Each structure stands twice: as structure tokens, then as C-alpha cells.
Coordinates of C-alpha atoms in Angstrom, one line a residue:
S1 CA 0.0 0.1 0.2
M2 CA 1.0 3.7 -0.2
N3 CA 1.4 4.3 3.3
L4 CA 3.7 1.1 3.7
W5 CA 5.7 2.4 0.5
L6 CA 5.5 6.2 2.3
Y7 CA 7.1 4.7 6.0
Y8 CA 9.8 2.9 4.1
L9 CA 10.9 5.7 2.1
F10 CA 11.4 7.6 5.0
V11 CA 13.2 4.8 6.7
F12 CA 15.4 4.1 3.8
F13 CA 16.1 7.6 3.3
A14 CA 17.1 8.4 6.8
I15 CA 19.2 5.1 7.1
I16 CA 21.2 6.1 3.5
L17 CA 21.8 9.8 4.7
L18 CA 23.0 9.1 8.2
R19 CA 25.3 6.2 6.3
Y20 CA 26.4 8.9 4.2
F21 CA 27.7 11.5 6.6
L22 CA 29.1 9.1 8.7
L23 CA 31.1 7.0 6.3
A24 CA 32.1 9.9 4.1
G25 CA 32.2 12.5 6.7
G26 CA 34.1 10.4 8.7
T27 CA 36.7 9.2 6.1
Y28 CA 37.1 12.5 5.1
W29 CA 38.1 14.1 8.5
L30 CA 40.5 11.0 9.0
F31 CA 42.4 11.9 5.7
Y32 CA 41.8 15.4 5.1
S33 CA 40.8 17.2 8.1
S34 CA 42.4 15.8 10.9
P35 CA 45.3 17.6 12.7
N36 CA 49.0 16.4 11.5
K37 CA 47.7 15.5 8.2
T38 CA 49.8 16.6 5.0
L39 CA 46.4 16.8 3.0
S40 CA 45.2 19.4 5.3
K41 CA 48.2 22.0 4.6
I42 CA 47.1 23.1 1.7
S43 CA 46.5 26.7 0.7
S44 CA 43.5 28.9 1.7
K45 CA 42.4 29.5 -2.1
K46 CA 42.4 25.7 -2.6
K47 CA 40.8 24.9 0.5
S48 CA 37.6 27.8 -0.3
S49 CA 37.2 26.7 -3.4
R50 CA 37.2 22.4 -2.2
Q51 CA 34.6 23.8 0.1
Q52 CA 32.3 24.9 -2.2
L53 CA 32.7 21.4 -4.2
I54 CA 32.3 19.8 -0.8
R55 CA 28.8 21.5 -0.5
K56 CA 27.7 20.7 -4.1
D57 CA 28.5 17.0 -3.5
I58 CA 26.8 16.9 -0.1
T59 CA 23.4 18.6 -2.1
L60 CA 23.8 16.2 -4.9
S61 CA 24.1 13.1 -2.2
I62 CA 21.1 14.2 -0.4
A63 CA 19.0 14.2 -3.8
A64 CA 20.6 10.8 -4.9
A65 CA 19.6 9.4 -1.3
M66 CA 16.4 10.0 -2.2
A67 CA 16.5 8.5 -5.3
S68 CA 18.0 5.6 -3.5
A69 CA 15.5 5.1 -1.0
I70 CA 12.8 5.1 -3.7
C71 CA 14.0 2.1 -5.1
A72 CA 14.5 0.6 -2.0
A73 CA 10.9 1.1 -0.5
L74 CA 9.8 -0.1 -3.6
V75 CA 11.8 -3.7 -3.1
M76 CA 10.3 -3.8 0.1
T77 CA 6.7 -2.9 -0.5
V78 CA 6.7 -5.6 -3.2
Y79 CA 8.6 -8.1 -1.1
D80 CA 5.9 -7.7 1.7
S81 CA 2.9 -8.7 -1.4
G82 CA 5.3 -11.7 -2.3
A83 CA 6.4 -11.0 -5.9
T84 CA 10.1 -10.9 -5.6
V85 CA 12.3 -13.9 -5.4
L86 CA 14.3 -12.5 -2.2
Y87 CA 14.5 -15.2 0.4
Q88 CA 15.6 -15.0 4.3
S89 CA 16.6 -18.8 4.7
V90 CA 19.9 -20.3 3.8
E91 CA 18.5 -23.7 3.8
D92 CA 16.2 -22.7 0.6
Y93 CA 19.4 -22.7 -1.7
G94 CA 22.1 -24.0 0.1
I95 CA 25.8 -22.0 1.2
C96 CA 27.4 -22.5 -2.4
Y97 CA 24.5 -20.8 -4.0
L98 CA 24.9 -18.1 -1.5
I99 CA 28.3 -17.5 -2.5
F100 CA 28.0 -17.5 -6.1
S101 CA 25.0 -15.3 -6.1
F102 CA 26.8 -13.0 -4.1
L103 CA 30.0 -12.9 -6.7
G104 CA 27.5 -13.4 -9.8
V105 CA 25.5 -10.2 -8.8
V106 CA 28.5 -7.9 -8.2
F107 CA 30.0 -8.8 -11.7
L108 CA 26.3 -8.3 -12.7
Q109 CA 26.4 -5.0 -11.4
D110 CA 30.0 -4.3 -12.3
T111 CA 28.8 -5.0 -16.3
C112 CA 25.5 -2.8 -16.1
Y113 CA 27.7 0.1 -14.6
Y114 CA 30.3 -0.2 -17.5
F115 CA 27.7 0.1 -20.1
L116 CA 25.4 2.6 -18.2
H117 CA 28.3 4.6 -17.2
R118 CA 29.7 4.8 -20.8
G119 CA 26.6 5.8 -21.9
F120 CA 25.8 8.5 -19.1
H121 CA 29.1 10.3 -20.8
H122 CA 27.7 10.3 -24.2
P123 CA 26.9 13.9 -25.1
A124 CA 23.2 13.7 -25.4
L125 CA 23.2 12.5 -21.7
Y126 CA 25.8 13.8 -20.0
N127 CA 24.4 17.2 -19.0
W128 CA 21.5 15.9 -16.7
L129 CA 22.6 12.6 -16.0
H130 CA 26.3 12.6 -15.1
K131 CA 27.4 15.9 -15.3
G132 CA 26.9 16.6 -11.4
H133 CA 29.3 13.8 -10.3
H134 CA 32.2 15.1 -12.2
R135 CA 32.3 18.5 -10.7
S136 CA 35.3 17.5 -8.6
K137 CA 38.1 17.2 -11.0
N138 CA 40.0 15.8 -7.6
P139 CA 37.4 13.8 -5.9
T140 CA 36.8 13.6 -1.8
P141 CA 35.1 11.2 0.3
W142 CA 32.4 13.6 0.0
T143 CA 31.8 12.8 -3.9
S144 CA 31.2 8.9 -3.3
F145 CA 27.5 9.5 -3.6
A146 CA 27.3 12.4 -5.4
L147 CA 24.9 11.7 -8.3
D148 CA 22.2 13.4 -10.5
F149 CA 19.2 12.5 -9.1
P150 CA 18.1 10.7 -12.5
E151 CA 21.5 8.6 -12.4
A152 CA 20.9 7.5 -8.8
L153 CA 17.6 6.6 -10.0
I154 CA 18.9 4.3 -12.8
Q155 CA 21.2 2.7 -10.7
G156 CA 19.0 2.2 -8.1
L157 CA 16.8 0.4 -10.6
F158 CA 19.1 -2.2 -10.7
L159 CA 18.4 -3.7 -7.4
L160 CA 14.7 -3.2 -8.3
T161 CA 14.8 -5.1 -11.6
V162 CA 17.4 -8.1 -10.1
V163 CA 15.1 -9.0 -7.2
F164 CA 12.6 -10.1 -9.5
V165 CA 14.8 -12.3 -11.8
I166 CA 17.7 -13.9 -9.5
P167 CA 17.0 -15.6 -6.2
L168 CA 18.9 -13.3 -3.3
H169 CA 19.5 -14.2 0.2
F170 CA 18.8 -10.5 1.9
A171 CA 22.4 -11.2 3.7
V172 CA 23.4 -11.1 0.0
V173 CA 21.7 -7.8 -0.9
A174 CA 23.4 -6.2 2.3
L175 CA 26.6 -7.4 1.5
R176 CA 26.2 -5.8 -2.0
L177 CA 25.2 -2.6 -0.7
F178 CA 28.3 -2.6 2.1
T179 CA 30.6 -3.3 -1.1
M180 CA 29.2 -0.9 -3.0
T181 CA 29.8 1.9 -0.3
I182 CA 33.2 0.8 0.7
W183 CA 34.5 0.4 -3.0
S184 CA 33.2 4.0 -3.7
L185 CA 34.6 5.6 -0.5
V186 CA 37.8 3.9 -1.3
N187 CA 37.7 5.0 -5.1
H188 CA 37.2 8.7 -4.4
L189 CA 39.4 8.8 -1.5
G190 CA 41.6 11.1 -4.4
F191 CA 45.0 9.3 -3.9
E192 CA 45.8 5.7 -3.3
L193 CA 45.5 4.0 0.1
F194 CA 47.8 1.1 -1.0
P195 CA 50.2 2.8 -3.7
N196 CA 51.4 -0.5 -4.6
F197 CA 48.4 -2.4 -5.0
P198 CA 47.7 -1.1 -8.5
N199 CA 50.5 -2.6 -9.8
H200 CA 50.1 -5.7 -8.3
W201 CA 49.3 -8.8 -10.8
L202 CA 45.8 -9.0 -8.7
G203 CA 45.6 -5.5 -8.4
K204 CA 45.5 -4.8 -12.0
W205 CA 42.0 -6.2 -12.2
F206 CA 40.3 -3.9 -9.5
I207 CA 39.4 -0.5 -10.3
S208 CA 41.2 1.8 -7.5
S209 CA 41.2 5.3 -6.3
D210 CA 44.1 6.0 -9.0
H211 CA 42.0 4.7 -11.6
H212 CA 39.0 6.2 -10.8
S213 CA 40.6 9.8 -10.0
L214 CA 42.0 9.6 -13.5
H215 CA 38.5 9.0 -15.1
H216 CA 37.2 12.1 -13.1
R217 CA 39.9 14.1 -15.1
K218 CA 39.8 12.4 -18.3
Y219 CA 36.3 11.0 -19.2
T220 CA 37.3 8.7 -21.8
Q221 CA 38.6 5.9 -19.9
N222 CA 38.4 3.5 -16.5
Y223 CA 34.7 3.2 -16.6
G224 CA 34.2 0.0 -14.4
L225 CA 32.8 0.0 -10.7
Y226 CA 34.7 -2.9 -9.1
F227 CA 36.8 -4.6 -11.8
T228 CA 38.8 -3.3 -14.9
F229 CA 37.6 -6.3 -17.0
W230 CA 35.6 -4.4 -19.5
D231 CA 37.7 -1.6 -19.3
R232 CA 40.8 -3.9 -20.6
L233 CA 38.4 -6.1 -23.2
L234 CA 37.0 -2.6 -25.0
G235 CA 40.1 -1.0 -24.9
T236 CA 39.0 1.9 -22.4
N237 CA 41.4 1.1 -19.4

């Protein structure tokens, strides 16, 4: 019912927003603002332009949180009516399926994201779908969730579609959201947390902060979300 959907909408909006301010704010403070951080010793002119960008990032993130909450509330309302293939008991499909469904949904999300992301960069779509996220040429943790409302809605539709098609345990859905949040934070740090990892044989297959910072400056490469697989395959790495 509409009342149930509004209830879920309010709850998810509050949770998503709280998560953003705690994680993005905490990460930003840790690496940029806390005393003795070399990154906090920058000129006042640079500081004030960064503050302006951060304010814009936060505004966009609040709108994006609403878009995500709309999709999450729809998922839960439909789940309550019994129409999704989400499940609660591990015994239903077993532990092997649980692991593979998580890996599968992460790869599927990465694939959808890669092609959508390339689409968002098309001149016909860029200005109203993806421009806001690229305001920060040098991203900070605040940029991690700063998406234009339509883009956030399109990304939210991924979950809304998947829950009708692929049986997923609630823990898998939660873990995917957690993975996406942490990955996005690390990718928008603005510097490499583990400087040697991107050169490691395994590291080469993962999108890192350096990869994504480069994407914020040069729009024609590094479109992946988690992996460099599609970038490598299609020559955008």
C-alpha cells in the first residue's frame, strides 16, 4: 500500500543519509581534516574552492539518497506482497549458491554499470545525467555518493530488477550494498590508499582510487565500478 511505501521511503532515506554523513564525513575527517594530516595543509584559496565543491557534493548526495530510498522502498513494498524472489533462509538454496549469487550479482552490477556509465558520458545524456558527479576533478570521500538524481534512480533500478529475476538472500543484498559503499569511498579518496596494489597482478583487475581519479579528469577511460575487466576488454583501460 501507499502508506507502507511511504513508511519504507522515510526509513530508508534516513538510513542512507546517516550512512553517507557517517562514512563519507568520517573518512574525509580522517584523511583530510584531522590535525597532522599533510593533506590538510593546503592554501586557503584551494581550501575555499574545495569547500564549495564539497557543499555541491553533499547537496547532490541528499538528492541521490532520495532516489535510492525510492527504489529500496519499492523493493520492500513488493517483497511484502510476495512478488520478489528474495529469500530469508540459507537452507532454501544452500551455502554454495549463497556465495555464487553474491559473486554473480557483483559481476552483473559491474557489467551493467560499465555500459550505463559509458552511456552517461554520451554528449546527449551527460549534462542531465552525470555532470554533477564530475564537478570534482579531484574527488574527495564526499563525492562518493554525489550523483545526479536521474543517475541515482537508474542505478537504483538495478536492484529493483534483480530481485524479480535472481533469488537473493537478504544477507547477499546487504553485503552488496556494503561492498558498493566501501568501494565507492575508497575510489573517491583522491589518493591511493595502498600505493603498490594497482601494480600487483591481482590489483590490476580492480578499479582503484588512481583509476577513478583519472576518470574524473579524463572522461574517456576507466568506466568500471569494481573491476577493470570490461575496460581491458573494450580498450578503455
